[in-house]
Every structure is written in structure tokens, then in C-alpha cells.
Coordinates of C-alpha atoms in Angstrom, one line a residue:
M1 CA 0.0 0.0 0.0
G2 CA 3.1 2.3 -0.1
S3 CA 3.5 5.2 2.3
A4 CA -0.2 5.4 3.3
S5 CA -0.2 1.9 4.8
S6 CA 0.7 3.2 8.2
A7 CA -1.9 5.9 8.0
Y8 CA -4.9 3.5 8.6
R9 CA -5.4 0.2 10.4
V10 CA -7.3 -3.0 9.4
I11 CA -9.0 -5.0 12.2
Y12 CA -11.2 -8.0 12.0
L13 CA -14.1 -8.7 14.3
D14 CA -16.1 -11.7 15.2
V15 CA -19.8 -10.9 14.3
D16 CA -22.0 -13.9 14.9
G17 CA -19.4 -16.3 13.8
R18 CA -18.4 -14.4 10.7
S19 CA -15.4 -12.1 10.2
Q20 CA -16.1 -8.4 9.8
K21 CA -13.4 -6.1 8.4
V22 CA -13.1 -2.6 10.0
V23 CA -10.8 0.1 8.7
F24 CA -9.9 3.2 10.6
S25 CA -7.3 5.9 10.5
R26 CA -4.4 5.9 12.9
F27 CA -5.5 9.4 13.8
C28 CA -8.8 8.1 15.3
S29 CA -9.1 8.4 19.1
P30 CA -9.9 5.3 21.1
C31 CA -13.5 6.5 21.6
D32 CA -13.9 6.7 17.9
I33 CA -12.5 3.4 17.3
K34 CA -14.7 1.9 20.1
E35 CA -17.8 3.5 18.5
L36 CA -16.8 2.0 15.1
F37 CA -16.5 -1.5 16.5
C38 CA -20.0 -1.1 18.2
T39 CA -21.4 -0.1 14.9
A40 CA -19.7 -2.9 13.0
T41 CA -21.0 -5.6 15.6
G42 CA -24.7 -4.2 15.7
L43 CA -24.4 -2.7 19.2
S44 CA -25.4 0.8 20.1
R45 CA -22.4 3.1 19.4
N46 CA -22.3 4.0 23.1
T47 CA -22.1 0.5 24.5
T48 CA -19.2 -0.1 26.8
I49 CA -17.1 -3.0 25.4
S50 CA -14.1 -5.2 25.9
L51 CA -12.0 -6.7 23.0
L52 CA -10.8 -10.3 23.4
D53 CA -8.2 -12.1 21.2
S54 CA -8.4 -15.9 20.3
T55 CA -6.8 -16.8 23.7
G56 CA -9.3 -14.8 25.7
A57 CA -6.9 -12.1 26.5
M58 CA -8.0 -8.5 26.6
V59 CA -6.8 -6.2 23.7
S60 CA -6.4 -2.5 24.2
I61 CA -8.7 -0.4 22.0
D62 CA -6.6 2.4 20.6
P63 CA -4.8 3.3 17.3
T64 CA -1.8 1.3 18.1
M65 CA -3.7 -1.9 18.8
P66 CA -2.1 -5.0 17.0
N67 CA -3.4 -6.0 13.6
N68 CA -5.0 -9.5 13.4
S69 CA -6.2 -11.5 10.5
E70 CA -9.5 -12.8 9.1
R71 CA -8.8 -16.2 10.6
S72 CA -8.3 -14.8 14.1
P73 CA -10.9 -12.0 14.6
Y74 CA -11.2 -10.3 17.9
K75 CA -14.4 -10.9 19.9
V76 CA -16.4 -7.9 21.1
V77 CA -17.9 -8.3 24.5
P78 CA -20.4 -5.7 25.9
I79 CA -20.0 -4.7 29.5
T80 CA -23.1 -4.3 31.6
G81 CA -24.2 -4.4 35.2
G82 CA -22.2 -3.2 38.1
Q83 CA -19.5 -1.7 35.9
L84 CA -21.9 1.1 35.0
A85 CA -23.2 1.6 38.6
D86 CA -21.1 4.8 39.1
K87 CA -23.0 6.8 36.4
E88 CA -25.2 8.6 38.9
E89 CA -22.1 9.8 40.9
L90 CA -20.5 10.7 37.5
F91 CA -23.6 12.8 36.7
Q92 CA -23.5 14.6 40.1
N93 CA -19.8 15.4 39.6
V94 CA -20.4 16.9 36.2
L95 CA -23.4 18.9 37.4
T96 CA -21.3 20.2 40.2
Q97 CA -18.5 21.3 37.7
V98 CA -21.2 23.0 35.7
A99 CA -22.6 24.8 38.6
E100 CA -19.0 26.1 39.6
Q101 CA -18.5 27.3 35.9
F102 CA -22.0 28.9 36.1
S103 CA -21.2 31.0 39.1
R104 CA -17.9 32.1 37.5
A105 CA -19.6 33.0 34.3
F106 CA -21.3 36.0 35.9
K107 CA -17.9 37.4 36.9
I108 CA -15.8 36.7 33.7
N109 CA -17.3 37.1 30.3
E110 CA -14.8 34.9 28.6
L111 CA -16.0 31.8 30.4
K112 CA -19.3 31.7 28.5
T113 CA -18.1 29.2 26.0
E114 CA -16.6 26.9 28.7
V115 CA -20.0 26.9 30.5
T116 CA -21.7 26.1 27.1
N117 CA -19.4 23.2 26.5
R118 CA -20.0 21.8 30.0
L119 CA -23.8 22.0 29.4
A120 CA -23.4 20.3 26.1
M121 CA -21.4 17.5 27.7
L122 CA -23.9 17.2 30.4
E123 CA -26.8 16.8 28.0
K124 CA -24.8 14.2 26.1
R125 CA -24.2 12.1 29.1
V126 CA -27.8 12.4 30.1
E127 CA -28.7 11.0 26.7
L128 CA -25.9 8.4 26.4
E129 CA -25.2 6.9 29.9
G130 CA -28.3 4.7 29.8
M131 CA -30.1 6.3 32.8
K132 CA -33.7 5.6 33.7
V133 CA -36.4 7.7 32.0
V134 CA -37.3 9.5 35.3
E135 CA -33.5 10.3 35.9
I136 CA -33.4 11.6 32.3
E137 CA -36.3 13.9 32.8
K138 CA -35.0 15.2 36.1
C139 CA -31.6 16.0 34.4
R140 CA -33.3 17.7 31.5
S141 CA -35.4 19.8 33.9
D142 CA -32.1 20.9 35.7
I143 CA -30.4 21.8 32.5
K144 CA -33.6 23.8 31.4
K145 CA -33.7 25.7 34.6
L146 CA -29.9 26.5 34.3
R147 CA -30.3 27.6 30.7
E148 CA -33.3 29.8 31.6
E149 CA -31.4 31.4 34.4
M150 CA -28.3 32.1 32.3
A151 CA -30.5 33.6 29.6
S152 CA -32.3 35.9 32.0
R153 CA -28.9 37.2 33.3
N154 CA -27.5 37.9 29.8
N155 CA -29.4 39.1 26.7
S156 CA -27.0 37.2 24.4
N157 CA -28.2 33.8 23.0
F158 CA -24.8 32.1 23.2
L159 CA -26.2 29.1 25.1
D160 CA -28.4 28.3 22.2
D161 CA -25.4 27.8 20.0
N162 CA -23.0 24.9 21.0
K163 CA -20.6 25.6 18.1
K164 CA -17.0 26.5 19.0
L165 CA -17.1 29.9 17.3
T166 CA -15.1 31.7 20.0
P167 CA -11.5 32.1 18.8
R168 CA -8.7 30.8 21.0
R169 CA -7.3 33.9 22.5
D170 CA -5.0 31.8 24.7
V171 CA -3.6 29.9 21.8
P172 CA -2.8 32.5 19.1
S173 CA -0.8 30.0 17.1
Y174 CA -0.8 26.2 16.7
P175 CA 2.5 24.4 16.9
K176 CA 4.5 25.5 13.9
Y177 CA 5.4 22.8 11.5
M178 CA 8.2 23.9 9.3
L179 CA 7.4 22.6 5.8
S180 CA 10.4 21.0 3.9
Q181 CA 11.0 21.9 0.3
Q182 CA 9.9 18.4 -0.7
T183 CA 6.5 18.9 1.1
I184 CA 6.1 22.3 -0.4
D185 CA 6.6 20.8 -3.9
A186 CA 4.4 17.8 -3.2
L187 CA 1.6 20.0 -1.8
R188 CA 1.0 21.5 -5.3
K189 CA 0.3 18.1 -6.9
P190 CA -2.9 16.0 -6.9
T191 CA -0.7 12.9 -5.7
F192 CA -0.2 14.6 -2.2
D193 CA -0.5 11.9 0.5
V194 CA -3.2 13.5 2.8
W195 CA -3.0 10.7 5.4
L196 CA 0.4 11.4 6.6
W197 CA -0.2 14.6 8.5
E198 CA -1.4 15.5 12.0
S199 CA -3.9 18.4 12.5
N200 CA -1.2 21.0 13.2
E201 CA 0.7 20.0 10.1
M202 CA -2.4 20.3 7.9
L203 CA -3.1 23.7 9.5
S204 CA 0.5 24.8 8.7
C205 CA 0.0 23.5 5.1
L206 CA -3.2 25.6 4.7
E207 CA -1.4 28.6 6.2
H208 CA 1.4 28.1 3.6
M209 CA -1.2 28.1 0.8
Y210 CA -2.4 31.4 1.6
H211 CA 1.0 32.9 1.8
D212 CA 2.3 31.1 -1.2
L213 CA -0.6 32.3 -3.4
G214 CA 0.1 35.9 -2.5
L215 CA -3.3 36.3 -0.7
V216 CA -1.7 37.4 2.6
K217 CA 0.4 40.0 1.1
D218 CA -2.1 41.2 -1.6
F219 CA -5.0 41.6 0.7
N220 CA -3.0 42.6 3.9
I221 CA -4.2 39.7 5.8
N222 CA -3.0 39.8 9.4
P223 CA -0.9 36.5 9.8
I224 CA -1.9 36.0 13.3
T225 CA -5.6 36.4 12.4
L226 CA -5.1 33.8 9.6
K227 CA -3.7 31.4 12.3
R228 CA -6.7 32.0 14.5
W229 CA -9.2 31.7 11.7
L230 CA -7.7 28.3 10.7
L231 CA -7.8 27.1 14.3
C232 CA -11.4 28.1 14.6
I233 CA -12.2 26.3 11.3
H234 CA -10.5 23.1 12.6
D235 CA -12.6 23.3 15.8
N236 CA -15.8 23.6 13.9
Y237 CA -15.4 20.4 11.8
R238 CA -16.9 17.4 13.6
N239 CA -15.2 14.1 14.1
N240 CA -17.3 12.3 11.4
P241 CA -15.8 9.2 9.5
F242 CA -15.7 11.1 6.3
H243 CA -16.9 14.8 6.5
N244 CA -14.2 15.9 8.9
F245 CA -11.2 18.3 9.0
R246 CA -9.0 16.0 6.9
H247 CA -11.7 16.0 4.1
C248 CA -11.7 19.9 4.4
F249 CA -7.9 19.8 3.9
C250 CA -8.1 17.3 1.0
V251 CA -10.6 19.6 -0.8
A252 CA -8.5 22.8 -0.2
Q253 CA -5.3 21.0 -1.2
M254 CA -6.8 19.8 -4.5
M255 CA -8.0 23.3 -5.2
Y256 CA -4.5 24.6 -4.6
S257 CA -3.0 22.0 -6.9
M258 CA -5.5 22.8 -9.7
I259 CA -4.7 26.5 -9.3
Y260 CA -1.1 25.7 -10.2
L261 CA -2.0 22.9 -12.7
C262 CA -4.4 25.1 -14.6
N263 CA -2.4 28.4 -14.2
L264 CA -5.6 30.0 -12.7
Q265 CA -3.7 32.9 -11.3
D266 CA -3.0 34.0 -15.0
K267 CA -6.7 33.8 -15.8
F268 CA -8.6 34.8 -12.5
T269 CA -8.3 37.8 -10.4
Q270 CA -6.7 37.4 -6.9
V271 CA -10.2 37.9 -5.4
D272 CA -11.4 34.9 -7.4
I273 CA -8.4 32.8 -6.1
L274 CA -9.1 33.9 -2.5
I275 CA -12.8 32.9 -2.9
L276 CA -11.8 29.5 -4.3
V277 CA -9.5 28.6 -1.6
T278 CA -11.6 30.1 1.2
A279 CA -14.8 28.3 0.1
A280 CA -12.9 25.0 -0.2
V281 CA -11.8 25.4 3.4
C282 CA -15.2 26.3 4.7
H283 CA -17.4 24.1 2.4
D284 CA -18.4 21.4 5.0
L285 CA -18.3 23.3 8.3
D286 CA -20.1 21.6 11.1
H287 CA -21.3 18.8 8.9
P288 CA -23.4 16.4 11.1
G289 CA -22.5 13.3 9.2
Y290 CA -26.0 12.8 7.8
N291 CA -26.9 14.1 4.3
N292 CA -29.6 16.4 3.0
T293 CA -31.9 13.6 2.2
Y294 CA -31.9 12.5 5.9
Q295 CA -32.3 16.1 7.1
I296 CA -35.3 16.5 4.8
N297 CA -37.0 13.1 5.6
A298 CA -36.3 13.4 9.3
R299 CA -37.7 17.0 9.3
T300 CA -34.6 18.1 11.3
E301 CA -34.1 21.7 12.5
L302 CA -31.8 22.4 9.6
A303 CA -34.3 21.2 7.1
V304 CA -37.0 23.3 8.6
R305 CA -34.8 26.4 8.9
Y306 CA -33.8 26.3 5.4
N307 CA -37.1 25.1 3.8
D308 CA -35.5 21.8 2.6
I309 CA -33.4 23.8 0.2
S310 CA -29.7 22.5 0.5
P311 CA -30.0 22.6 4.3
L312 CA -26.5 21.4 5.0
E313 CA -24.8 23.7 2.5
N314 CA -26.8 26.8 3.8
H315 CA -25.7 25.7 7.3
H316 CA -22.0 25.4 6.2
C317 CA -22.2 29.0 4.8
A318 CA -23.9 30.4 7.9
V319 CA -21.2 28.8 10.3
A320 CA -18.4 30.2 8.0
F321 CA -19.7 33.7 8.3
Q322 CA -20.5 33.4 11.9
I323 CA -16.7 32.7 12.3
F324 CA -15.9 35.7 10.1
S325 CA -18.0 37.9 12.3
Q326 CA -15.6 37.3 15.1
P327 CA -12.9 40.2 14.9
D328 CA -10.1 37.9 15.9
C329 CA -10.9 35.5 13.0
N330 CA -11.9 37.9 10.3
I331 CA -9.2 37.5 7.6
F332 CA -11.3 39.9 5.4
A333 CA -11.0 42.8 8.0
N334 CA -9.1 45.1 5.6
F335 CA -11.6 44.9 2.8
D336 CA -14.1 47.8 2.3
P337 CA -17.8 46.8 2.6
E338 CA -18.3 46.6 -1.1
A339 CA -15.3 44.2 -1.6
F340 CA -16.4 42.1 1.4
K341 CA -19.9 41.8 -0.1
Q342 CA -18.3 40.4 -3.4
I343 CA -16.3 37.9 -1.3
R344 CA -19.3 36.9 0.8
Q345 CA -21.5 36.4 -2.2
G346 CA -18.8 34.5 -4.2
T347 CA -18.1 32.2 -1.2
I348 CA -21.7 31.4 -0.6
T349 CA -22.3 30.7 -4.3
L350 CA -19.4 28.1 -4.3
I351 CA -20.4 26.4 -1.1
L352 CA -24.0 26.0 -2.3
A353 CA -22.7 24.6 -5.5
T354 CA -21.3 21.5 -3.6
D355 CA -24.9 20.2 -3.1
M356 CA -24.9 17.0 -5.3
A357 CA -28.6 17.6 -6.0
R358 CA -27.4 20.5 -8.3
H359 CA -24.8 18.4 -10.1
G360 CA -26.6 18.1 -13.4
E361 CA -27.8 21.7 -13.4
I362 CA -24.1 23.1 -12.9
L363 CA -22.5 20.6 -15.3
D364 CA -25.1 21.3 -18.1
S365 CA -24.6 25.1 -17.6
F366 CA -20.8 24.8 -18.0
K367 CA -21.1 22.6 -21.1
Q368 CA -23.1 25.3 -22.8
K369 CA -20.2 27.7 -22.2
V370 CA -17.1 25.7 -22.4
D371 CA -16.7 25.7 -26.3
N372 CA -16.8 29.5 -26.3
F373 CA -15.5 30.3 -22.9
D374 CA -14.7 33.8 -22.0
F375 CA -12.6 34.7 -19.0
T376 CA -13.8 38.3 -19.1
N377 CA -17.5 37.1 -18.7
E378 CA -18.4 37.1 -15.1
E379 CA -21.2 34.6 -15.6
H380 CA -18.7 32.2 -17.3
V381 CA -16.1 32.6 -14.6
T382 CA -18.6 32.0 -11.8
C383 CA -19.9 28.9 -13.5
L384 CA -16.2 27.6 -13.9
K385 CA -15.5 28.3 -10.2
M386 CA -18.6 26.3 -9.3
L387 CA -17.4 23.3 -11.3
L388 CA -13.8 23.6 -9.9
I389 CA -15.1 23.4 -6.2
K390 CA -17.3 20.5 -7.2
C391 CA -14.3 18.7 -8.8
C392 CA -12.2 19.3 -5.6
D393 CA -15.0 18.2 -3.3
I394 CA -15.4 14.7 -4.8
S395 CA -11.7 14.3 -6.1
N396 CA -10.5 11.5 -4.0
E397 CA -10.4 9.0 -6.8
V398 CA -8.1 11.3 -8.7
R399 CA -5.4 10.6 -5.9
P400 CA -3.2 7.4 -6.0
M401 CA -5.0 4.2 -5.0
E402 CA -3.3 4.0 -1.7
V403 CA -4.5 7.5 -0.8
A404 CA -7.9 7.2 -2.3
E405 CA -9.1 3.7 -1.1
P406 CA -9.2 4.5 2.6
W407 CA -11.6 7.3 1.8
V408 CA -14.1 4.9 0.3
D409 CA -14.1 3.0 3.6
C410 CA -14.6 6.2 5.5
L411 CA -17.6 7.3 3.2
L412 CA -19.2 3.9 3.5
E413 CA -18.9 4.0 7.2
E414 CA -20.7 7.2 7.3
Y415 CA -23.3 5.9 4.9
F416 CA -24.0 2.9 7.0
M417 CA -24.3 5.1 10.1
Q418 CA -27.0 7.0 8.3
S419 CA -28.9 4.0 6.8
D420 CA -28.9 2.2 10.2
R421 CA -30.4 5.4 11.7
E422 CA -32.9 5.6 8.9
K423 CA -34.1 2.0 9.4
A424 CA -34.4 2.6 13.1
E425 CA -36.5 5.7 12.5
G426 CA -38.6 4.2 9.8
L427 CA -37.3 6.6 7.1
P428 CA -36.5 5.7 3.4
V429 CA -33.1 4.1 2.9
A430 CA -31.0 4.7 -0.3
P431 CA -29.7 1.5 -1.7
F432 CA -26.2 2.8 -2.1
M433 CA -26.1 3.5 1.6
D434 CA -27.4 0.1 2.8
R435 CA -24.8 -2.2 4.3
E436 CA -26.9 -5.2 3.2
K437 CA -26.8 -4.1 -0.5
V438 CA -23.7 -2.1 -1.3
T439 CA -20.1 -3.2 -1.8
K440 CA -17.0 -1.1 -2.5
P441 CA -16.9 -1.8 -6.2
T442 CA -20.5 -1.3 -6.8
A443 CA -20.5 2.0 -4.8
Q444 CA -17.5 3.3 -6.9
I445 CA -18.1 2.1 -10.5
G446 CA -21.2 4.1 -11.2
F447 CA -19.9 7.2 -9.5
I448 CA -16.7 7.2 -11.3
K449 CA -18.2 6.4 -14.7
F450 CA -21.2 8.7 -14.6
V451 CA -20.3 11.5 -12.3
L452 CA -16.5 12.0 -12.0
I453 CA -15.2 11.1 -15.5
P454 CA -17.8 13.2 -17.4
M455 CA -17.2 16.2 -15.1
F456 CA -13.5 16.1 -15.2
E457 CA -13.5 15.5 -19.0
T458 CA -15.7 18.6 -19.5
V459 CA -13.1 20.6 -17.5
M460 CA -10.4 19.0 -19.6
K461 CA -11.9 20.8 -22.6
L462 CA -10.7 24.0 -21.1
F463 CA -7.6 22.8 -19.4
P464 CA -6.1 19.9 -21.4
Q465 CA -3.2 19.6 -18.9
I466 CA -5.4 17.9 -16.4
E467 CA -5.9 14.8 -18.5
E468 CA -2.6 13.0 -17.5
V469 CA -2.6 13.7 -13.8
M470 CA -6.4 13.9 -13.1
V471 CA -8.6 12.3 -15.8
Q472 CA -6.3 9.3 -16.5
P473 CA -6.1 8.2 -12.8
L474 CA -9.9 8.2 -12.7
R475 CA -10.1 5.9 -15.8
E476 CA -7.6 3.6 -14.1
S477 CA -9.6 3.6 -10.9
R478 CA -12.8 2.8 -12.8
D479 CA -11.1 -0.2 -14.6
R480 CA -9.7 -1.5 -11.2
Y481 CA -13.1 -1.5 -9.5
E482 CA -14.7 -3.1 -12.6
E483 CA -12.1 -5.9 -12.2
L484 CA -12.9 -6.2 -8.5
K485 CA -16.6 -6.4 -9.3
Q486 CA -16.0 -9.3 -11.8
I487 CA -14.0 -11.2 -9.1
D488 CA -16.8 -10.6 -6.6
D489 CA -19.4 -11.8 -9.1
A490 CA -17.5 -14.9 -9.9
M491 CA -17.1 -15.7 -6.3
N492 CA -20.7 -15.1 -5.6
E493 CA -21.6 -17.4 -8.5
V494 CA -19.4 -20.1 -7.0
Q495 CA -21.1 -19.7 -3.6
K496 CA -24.5 -19.8 -5.2
K497 CA -23.7 -23.1 -7.0
K498 CA -22.4 -24.6 -3.7
R499 CA -25.6 -23.7 -2.0
E500 CA -27.7 -25.2 -4.9
N501 CA -25.6 -28.4 -4.8
L502 CA -26.1 -28.7 -1.1
T503 CA -29.8 -28.2 -1.4
M504 CA -30.0 -30.8 -4.3
G505 CA -27.9 -33.2 -2.2
G506 CA -30.4 -32.8 0.8
K507 CA -33.4 -33.5 -1.4
K508 CA -31.9 -36.7 -2.9
K509 CA -31.5 -38.0 0.7

């Protein structure tokens, strides 16, 4: 698997006598891995579990846990009873801590966010610790009273917003990672291995992009503000299997590489370049891990707020500009109101374009313009920028196989989480998200053949230079998954014949 092999782990679990393969990044926390194992074995994601090897010895659940094989899967054992008996004491301790923070909040304004986070943690524990209904209701009542009292003491509605929108004043800079010349050169290419980097290294890479493209100098962006903004961006991506900060970094890095590959700085204004990169960084902020279809079918708060119209993408835009509204995070502070309005509108337009429900509309619009494309025509340029961010958003299969394939596992894991929830809630389930129906080859072949290749080949008409480094890898990926599907189909046919032979043998007896 090359250099990416150490970036993710493969573990096999015993699920009702059959082996279940689980793939996770080495950057996952032990809690994330435990939840993944619970999901894979059909347990509630918040079940307390132990992991046993074939000898019955306990295995530590963390990113460094030893690999096993399909023939020696680990057994997942739920823990119940007395081991959870301390939850009431735990709850009381948390409530006491919240009360302490609550009393301090009236004295020090900066503690608002900390109190909010404590409340959020308390609510989560109430929901997840498995308490009795009467205990849950009492806790909810306590939380409600606390919220109401806080609201009455302060006119702001910060307690209604659990997002981490307050910049880190105490951490003006993340640990600086000095980029080597090798990394700087690799960062400009679609082959960049996005799995090899820690969060602070990815933040340093993003910071480098803004400096390298001349955006910091040309727009007089305060370098410390840029750091604070990137930290706040990082804090407002959730720890989903797929839609997380690493995905944000992937999209921004692919945009950065396309800017160089297509010589976009010779064709676009610097404002356009700023909008392209910033929209890529912000495009999935606070993604909840459940797509628009779920939001609309489940009638979630986001779907109601945005009238079923691109609820997630509208939310990403809203969170982005809530962050920009913080003076310590406003990288656009030196723009005049009219210029800021242009950047705001341009960024919103691009983030909204990432809704895949609009894929056909945007691609068709560009196809009508590409043969007579005019870089001086604002409508043409806007349409191209929309298509570019779409390309970057779903560009994983452009990358080398060892970098691209782990993303498929991450996406399927997020799909399965959603479909499991939809089944539990009695909502419609898309076949491509159903763990009982989809395989990796079937998930990828149609997407590559009918979405990715046609879109990138259309962009190739304007920028022929992308064929070798972007379109050709897509064609190779399609061919590889088609071969895998043929192997899967052949194996399934063999299994089917074996079952038929067994059935016939039973009848003869």
C-alpha cells in the first residue's frame, strides 16, 4: 500500500461467527474506534465494550492496537451491570462542575463558551449513559432551569449555539510545522498523500497556501488572524468518519493543486483565487454526518430552517460567516464593505454549488459555455469556479490508489451510520447506503463512470493539462473497480452453486 499503509489500520471482528473487516485511520481516538467497533457488531455506538483475542486475553482499543487476520478475529464483549453503577455519581460530579462554571460566568465574560461546552457535555451524558427515564427527565429539567437562568442574566443567546465559534485567545498559534521543500513541492500536486499529516501540520500547510498564493500580502491579511481563523475552522469540523477536517484539507489541497496545474492565477483575479481557496476550506463546516436527504426526511431543525433547500450547504455558509464575524478570526477585516460583499457572495455561491442535487444543473450550464469560454465574462467565470469546487469536493479517486481507497471505507462507514439510523427511525433508505446491499466496487463504479469522469473530461476541454494527472487516474480507478466487481461476481456465483448443490444433495436423501 506504499506510504499510506501506516496511516490506517485494518482489524477483523467476530460478528455472529463471521469475520467483519473494520478500517480506521491511525489518527482516530480510542473513543472513535470503540464506536466504530460497536457499529460494526450491531451494538449501540455508546455501549461499553471489551475486546478479546483468540486466547481470551483483553486487547487495548486504541490506534496502536495489534493487527489481526480474518482467521483470528477479535471478539467484542459488551460490559453491563455493576461496571456502570457509578454513572449517577459521575452525573453529580459533572453537574457540580457546571454549577461552578456557572457562578464564575457572571464574573468573567470569557467563560461563556466553557460553560456552554459543559452543558453540552452534560446533555450528552444524560442521553448516552443509559439512565432511567425518570432520571433523564430530572436531568433535562435541571439543564432547562440552568439555561433559563443564564439567559435571564444575559441578553445574548450564546447558550443556544453549541458551536465552538469563539476564537482561542489563549492559543494565538498552533505548533508551527516547518514545511520542507519536498513537502512544499508535493503540496502543489494531486498525488499529495493527505493521510500522513497531523492536524497542526495540515493547518500549517493551509497557512502556507495563503502565503504562497500571495493572498496574505495582496489583501493585507494579518498573519495571526489567519492562524486564529484556521484554528477556529478546525474546531468547527466534527469528528465524522468522512466529513471531517481532513476532508476539508483534501478539498483545499486539491483546489491549490488545480490553481497551479491550470495556471488559474493567470486567468482569474486574486479575489477569485481567495474565494476559491476559502470556499474549499469552509465548504463542510459543522457537517453532522447525515446528508440532506436524511435532514429533509427526518424534518430536522436544519431542514425546517432552510425550507428543505440545500439545508447542509446553507448551514456550512452560515457557520463560515459566523466565524468571520469574530474580529479575531476575520481575515477579510481590511476589505471595504463593497469588496467584502463580493467575497461573501462568491463564497456562498461556491459552497452552495457543492450540493450534489445540483450536479446536473451546474455541469449542463458549464457545457453550454465551454466551447466559447470567455474569461472576461463574469457569468462564465462564476460557472467555472462552481465546477472547480465540485471537482475538488469529490476528487479522492483522482489521487493514487493507496491514498484514495481509505476514503471509500470512511464514506461507506458514514453511509452505514445514516442508513442504520434511517431504518431505526422508519425513514427511506438509499440502496447505495445500505450495508446489506452495497459493496465497495458497486459503490464506486457508477460514481466514477457517470459523475466523476464526465465532469473532469468537461473541465479538460478548457484545461487539457489535467488529462494525464487527473482524468487518467480516474479511468484507471474505474477499470480497477470493474475488475474487482468481476472477481466478486465470480465468487458469488461459486457460492451460489455450492448452496444449490447442497440443497439438491439434501433433497436426494
